PDB file of C-alpha atoms in Angstrom:
ATOM      1  CA  MET A   1      65.040-122.694-163.570  1.00  0.00           C
ATOM      2  CA  GLN A   2      67.210-120.204-165.384  1.00  0.00           C
ATOM      3  CA  VAL A   3      70.424-118.334-164.637  1.00  0.00           C
ATOM      4  CA  ASN A   4      69.894-114.694-165.586  1.00  0.00           C
ATOM      5  CA  LYS A   5      71.664-111.457-166.306  1.00  0.00           C
ATOM      6  CA  PRO A   6      70.230-108.078-165.333  1.00  0.00           C
ATOM      7  CA  ASP A   7      67.898-106.582-167.892  1.00  0.00           C
ATOM      8  CA  GLY A   8      65.543-104.405-165.857  1.00  0.00           C
ATOM      9  CA  ASP A   9      61.813-104.974-166.025  1.00  0.00           C
ATOM     10  CA  LYS A  10      62.260-107.624-168.719  1.00  0.00           C
ATOM     11  CA  LEU A  11      63.518-110.042-166.077  1.00  0.00           C
ATOM     12  CA  TYR A  12      60.413-109.603-163.943  1.00  0.00           C
ATOM     13  CA  ARG A  13      58.018-109.724-166.872  1.00  0.00           C
ATOM     14  CA  ARG A  14      59.657-112.880-168.152  1.00  0.00           C
ATOM     15  CA  THR A  15      58.066-114.686-165.198  1.00  0.00           C
ATOM     16  CA  ARG A  16      54.637-113.962-166.706  1.00  0.00           C
ATOM     17  CA  TYR A  17      55.754-115.343-170.041  1.00  0.00           C
ATOM     18  CA  TYR A  18      57.098-118.554-168.496  1.00  0.00           C
ATOM     19  CA  GLN A  19      53.941-118.957-166.420  1.00  0.00           C
ATOM     20  CA  SER A  20      51.772-118.669-169.540  1.00  0.00           C
ATOM     21  CA  ILE A  21      53.894-121.196-171.441  1.00  0.00           C
ATOM     22  CA  ILE A  22      53.787-123.711-168.582  1.00  0.00           C
ATOM     23  CA  ASP A  23      50.051-123.322-168.034  1.00  0.00           C
ATOM     24  CA  GLY A  24      49.290-123.402-171.755  1.00  0.00           C
ATOM     25  CA  ASP A  25      51.189-126.663-172.146  1.00  0.00           C
ATOM     26  CA  LEU A  26      49.313-128.229-169.222  1.00  0.00           C
ATOM     27  CA  LEU A  27      45.809-127.327-170.335  1.00  0.00           C
ATOM     28  CA  ALA A  28      44.168-128.517-173.511  1.00  0.00           C
ATOM     29  CA  VAL A  29      40.917-126.893-174.614  1.00  0.00           C
ATOM     30  CA  GLY A  30      38.154-127.925-172.233  1.00  0.00           C
ATOM     31  CA  THR A  31      40.481-129.266-169.537  1.00  0.00           C
ATOM     32  CA  ASP A  32      39.420-128.549-165.966  1.00  0.00           C
ATOM     33  CA  TYR A  33      41.537-125.897-164.218  1.00  0.00           C
ATOM     34  CA  ASP A  34      41.958-128.254-161.261  1.00  0.00           C
ATOM     35  CA  GLU A  35      44.441-130.113-163.450  1.00  0.00           C
ATOM     36  CA  LEU A  36      46.867-127.199-163.237  1.00  0.00           C
ATOM     37  CA  ASN A  37      49.733-128.294-161.023  1.00  0.00           C
ATOM     38  CA  PRO A  38      51.341-125.887-158.574  1.00  0.00           C
ATOM     39  CA  CYS A  39      54.089-124.044-160.427  1.00  0.00           C
ATOM     40  CA  ILE A  40      57.307-122.536-159.125  1.00  0.00           C
ATOM     41  CA  ILE A  41      59.417-120.506-161.537  1.00  0.00           C
ATOM     42  CA  ILE A  42      62.980-120.059-160.267  1.00  0.00           C
ATOM     43  CA  PHE A  43      65.507-117.555-161.565  1.00  0.00           C
ATOM     44  CA  ILE A  44      69.093-117.826-160.328  1.00  0.00           C
ATOM     45  CA  CYS A  45      70.759-114.433-160.604  1.00  0.00           C
ATOM     46  CA  PRO A  46      74.453-113.600-160.137  1.00  0.00           C
ATOM     47  CA  PHE A  47      73.260-110.144-159.054  1.00  0.00           C
ATOM     48  CA  ASP A  48      70.686-108.695-156.667  1.00  0.00           C
ATOM     49  CA  ALA A  49      67.602-108.095-158.829  1.00  0.00           C
ATOM     50  CA  PHE A  50      65.800-106.145-156.084  1.00  0.00           C
ATOM     51  CA  GLY A  51      68.634-104.458-154.188  1.00  0.00           C
ATOM     52  CA  LYS A  52      67.634-105.743-150.734  1.00  0.00           C
ATOM     53  CA  ASN A  53      70.676-108.023-150.182  1.00  0.00           C
ATOM     54  CA  ARG A  54      68.489-111.114-149.790  1.00  0.00           C
ATOM     55  CA  HIS A  55      69.490-114.525-151.126  1.00  0.00           C
ATOM     56  CA  VAL A  56      65.892-115.413-151.945  1.00  0.00           C
ATOM     57  CA  TYR A  57      62.903-113.358-153.026  1.00  0.00           C
ATOM     58  CA  THR A  58      59.607-115.284-153.223  1.00  0.00           C
ATOM     59  CA  PHE A  59      56.535-113.833-154.927  1.00  0.00           C
ATOM     60  CA  ARG A  60      52.921-114.986-154.910  1.00  0.00           C
ATOM     61  CA  ASN A  61      49.710-113.220-155.907  1.00  0.00           C
ATOM     62  CA  TYR A  62      48.140-111.319-153.006  1.00  0.00           C
ATOM     63  CA  CYS A  63      45.235-108.905-152.644  1.00  0.00           C
ATOM     64  CA  GLU A  64      46.388-105.268-152.787  1.00  0.00           C
ATOM     65  CA  GLN A  65      43.956-104.232-150.046  1.00  0.00           C
ATOM     66  CA  ASP A  66      44.658-107.193-147.741  1.00  0.00           C
ATOM     67  CA  LYS A  67      48.179-108.635-147.946  1.00  0.00           C
ATOM     68  CA  ASP A  68      47.064-111.605-145.814  1.00  0.00           C
ATOM     69  CA  LEU A  69      44.691-112.688-148.590  1.00  0.00           C
ATOM     70  CA  GLU A  70      46.500-114.883-151.101  1.00  0.00           C
ATOM     71  CA  LEU A  71      44.884-115.553-154.480  1.00  0.00           C
ATOM     72  CA  GLY A  72      45.597-119.280-154.246  1.00  0.00           C
ATOM     73  CA  ASP A  73      46.505-119.766-157.905  1.00  0.00           C
ATOM     74  CA  ALA A  74      49.427-122.014-156.834  1.00  0.00           C
ATOM     75  CA  ALA A  75      51.874-119.903-158.840  1.00  0.00           C
ATOM     76  CA  THR A  76      55.152-118.899-157.195  1.00  0.00           C
ATOM     77  CA  LYS A  77      58.085-116.982-158.613  1.00  0.00           C
ATOM     78  CA  MET A  78      61.453-117.141-156.874  1.00  0.00           C
ATOM     79  CA  PHE A  79      64.581-115.140-157.530  1.00  0.00           C
ATOM     80  CA  LEU A  80      67.758-116.563-155.998  1.00  0.00           C
ATOM     81  CA  ASN A  81      70.606-114.086-155.594  1.00  0.00           C
ATOM     82  CA  THR A  82      74.172-115.407-155.421  1.00  0.00           C
ATOM     83  CA  LYS A  83      75.356-112.086-153.947  1.00  0.00           C
ATOM     84  CA  GLY A  84      72.974-111.959-150.964  1.00  0.00           C
ATOM     85  CA  THR A  85      74.262-110.994-147.521  1.00  0.00           C
ATOM     86  CA  VAL A  86      71.112-111.339-145.382  1.00  0.00           C
ATOM     87  CA  ASP A  87      70.959-114.476-143.220  1.00  0.00           C
ATOM     88  CA  ASP A  88      67.828-115.810-144.949  1.00  0.00           C
ATOM     89  CA  VAL A  89      68.807-119.249-146.303  1.00  0.00           C
ATOM     90  CA  THR A  90      70.235-122.491-144.956  1.00  0.00           C
ATOM     91  CA  ASP A  91      73.940-123.266-145.218  1.00  0.00           C
ATOM     92  CA  ASP A  92      73.176-125.795-147.989  1.00  0.00           C
ATOM     93  CA  VAL A  93      71.379-123.192-150.093  1.00  0.00           C
ATOM     94  CA  LYS A  94      74.165-120.673-149.464  1.00  0.00           C
ATOM     95  CA  ALA A  95      76.749-123.269-150.550  1.00  0.00           C
ATOM     96  CA  PHE A  96      74.723-123.936-153.717  1.00  0.00           C
ATOM     97  CA  LEU A  97      74.477-120.222-154.528  1.00  0.00           C
ATOM     98  CA  ASP A  98      78.215-119.867-153.932  1.00  0.00           C
ATOM     99  CA  TYR A  99      78.760-122.797-156.323  1.00  0.00           C
ATOM    100  CA  VAL A 100      76.673-121.070-158.993  1.00  0.00           C
ATOM    101  CA  ASP A 101      78.916-118.052-158.409  1.00  0.00           C
ATOM    102  CA  GLY A 102      82.026-120.200-158.984  1.00  0.00           C
ATOM    103  CA  ILE A 103      82.950-120.993-155.374  1.00  0.00           C
ATOM    104  CA  ILE A 104      83.215-124.721-154.634  1.00  0.00           C
ATOM    105  CA  SER A 105      82.793-125.715-150.997  1.00  0.00           C
ATOM    106  CA  ASN A 106      82.971-128.980-149.068  1.00  0.00           C
ATOM    107  CA  ASP A 107      79.172-129.159-148.870  1.00  0.00           C
ATOM    108  CA  GLU A 108      78.003-132.680-149.828  1.00  0.00           C
ATOM    109  CA  PHE A 109      75.168-131.423-152.027  1.00  0.00           C
ATOM    110  CA  VAL A 110      77.536-129.113-153.907  1.00  0.00           C
ATOM    111  CA  LYS A 111      80.008-131.968-154.371  1.00  0.00           C
ATOM    112  CA  GLU A 112      77.214-134.119-155.859  1.00  0.00           C
ATOM    113  CA  ILE A 113      76.137-131.338-158.215  1.00  0.00           C
ATOM    114  CA  ASP A 114      79.735-130.692-159.267  1.00  0.00           C
ATOM    115  CA  ALA A 115      80.294-134.409-159.967  1.00  0.00           C
ATOM    116  CA  GLU A 116      77.095-134.607-162.046  1.00  0.00           C
ATOM    117  CA  ILE A 117      78.027-131.524-164.055  1.00  0.00           C
ATOM    118  CA  LYS A 118      81.498-132.929-164.741  1.00  0.00           C
ATOM    119  CA  GLU A 119      79.917-136.207-165.887  1.00  0.00           C
ATOM    120  CA  VAL A 120      77.495-134.402-168.206  1.00  0.00           C
ATOM    121  CA  LYS A 121      80.356-132.351-169.665  1.00  0.00           C
ATOM    122  CA  LYS A 122      82.393-135.527-170.178  1.00  0.00           C
ATOM    123  CA  ILE A 123      79.487-137.214-171.961  1.00  0.00           C
ATOM    124  CA  GLU A 124      78.960-134.091-174.067  1.00  0.00           C
ATOM    125  CA  GLN A 125      82.660-134.030-175.010  1.00  0.00           C
ATOM    126  CA  GLU A 126      82.466-137.705-175.998  1.00  0.00           C
ATOM    127  CA  ARG A 127      79.354-137.016-178.075  1.00  0.00           C
ATOM    128  CA  VAL A 128      81.021-134.091-179.842  1.00  0.00           C
ATOM    129  CA  SER A 129      84.146-136.197-180.477  1.00  0.00           C
ATOM    130  CA  TYR A 130      82.021-139.010-181.903  1.00  0.00           C
ATOM    131  CA  MET A 131      79.996-136.640-184.090  1.00  0.00           C
ATOM    132  CA  THR A 132      83.225-135.055-185.357  1.00  0.00           C
ATOM    133  CA  PHE A 133      84.599-138.515-186.161  1.00  0.00           C
ATOM    134  CA  VAL A 134      81.393-139.481-187.999  1.00  0.00           C
ATOM    135  CA  ALA A 135      81.413-136.216-189.946  1.00  0.00           C
ATOM    136  CA  LYS A 136      85.056-136.677-190.967  1.00  0.00           C
ATOM    137  CA  ASP A 137      84.384-140.310-191.899  1.00  0.00           C
ATOM    138  CA  PHE A 138      81.372-139.230-193.961  1.00  0.00           C
ATOM    139  CA  MET A 139      83.419-136.544-195.720  1.00  0.00           C
ATOM    140  CA  PHE A 140      86.162-139.114-196.449  1.00  0.00           C
ATOM    141  CA  GLU A 141      83.594-141.530-197.914  1.00  0.00           C
ATOM    142  CA  GLU A 142      82.025-138.785-200.023  1.00  0.00           C
ATOM    143  CA  THR A 143      85.444-137.739-201.331  1.00  0.00           C
ATOM    144  CA  THR A 144      86.389-141.352-202.054  1.00  0.00           C
ATOM    145  CA  LEU A 145      83.091-142.004-203.848  1.00  0.00           C
ATOM    146  CA  TRP A 146      83.518-138.813-205.836  1.00  0.00           C
ATOM    147  CA  LYS A 147      87.019-139.815-206.903  1.00  0.00           C
ATOM    148  CA  THR A 148      85.898-143.360-207.690  1.00  0.00           C
ATOM    149  CA  TYR A 149      83.003-142.358-209.914  1.00  0.00           C
ATOM    150  CA  THR A 150      84.429-139.265-211.527  1.00  0.00           C
ATOM    151  CA  ILE A 151      85.063-139.718-215.216  1.00  0.00           C
ATOM    152  CA  ASP A 152      88.467-138.405-216.116  1.00  0.00           C
TER     153      ASP A 152
END
């Protein structure tokens, strides 16, 4: 899953790249193709990548001549649009997309996500503080050792 900015066709073509990376990592030489798991690539966009005002655009591989005939490669690409206006998602999904767009609601799922993100940020801040302390301590020790062993 990736939050994206508009960049034209590059955004759409990036789905092919991600699909190839995922599939390449799953299959070693000689591995049976049945071992490929279903794959869903999700882009979360703070803009409407297709201009149809939908919240969700789902793509699979279909036959050009018969749209009812799906290829069955178990590959799906989804684009979630935080700016959608069509009534095409549940309230929970809408609340999540609003959250991604900076709007916090009273939705329980959104509250859980917000709490987890705050916890991760707190842990990251503690890690950075600790690493800064260790770096300063190391620099102090190096300076002290240098002064101790420097011949005047």
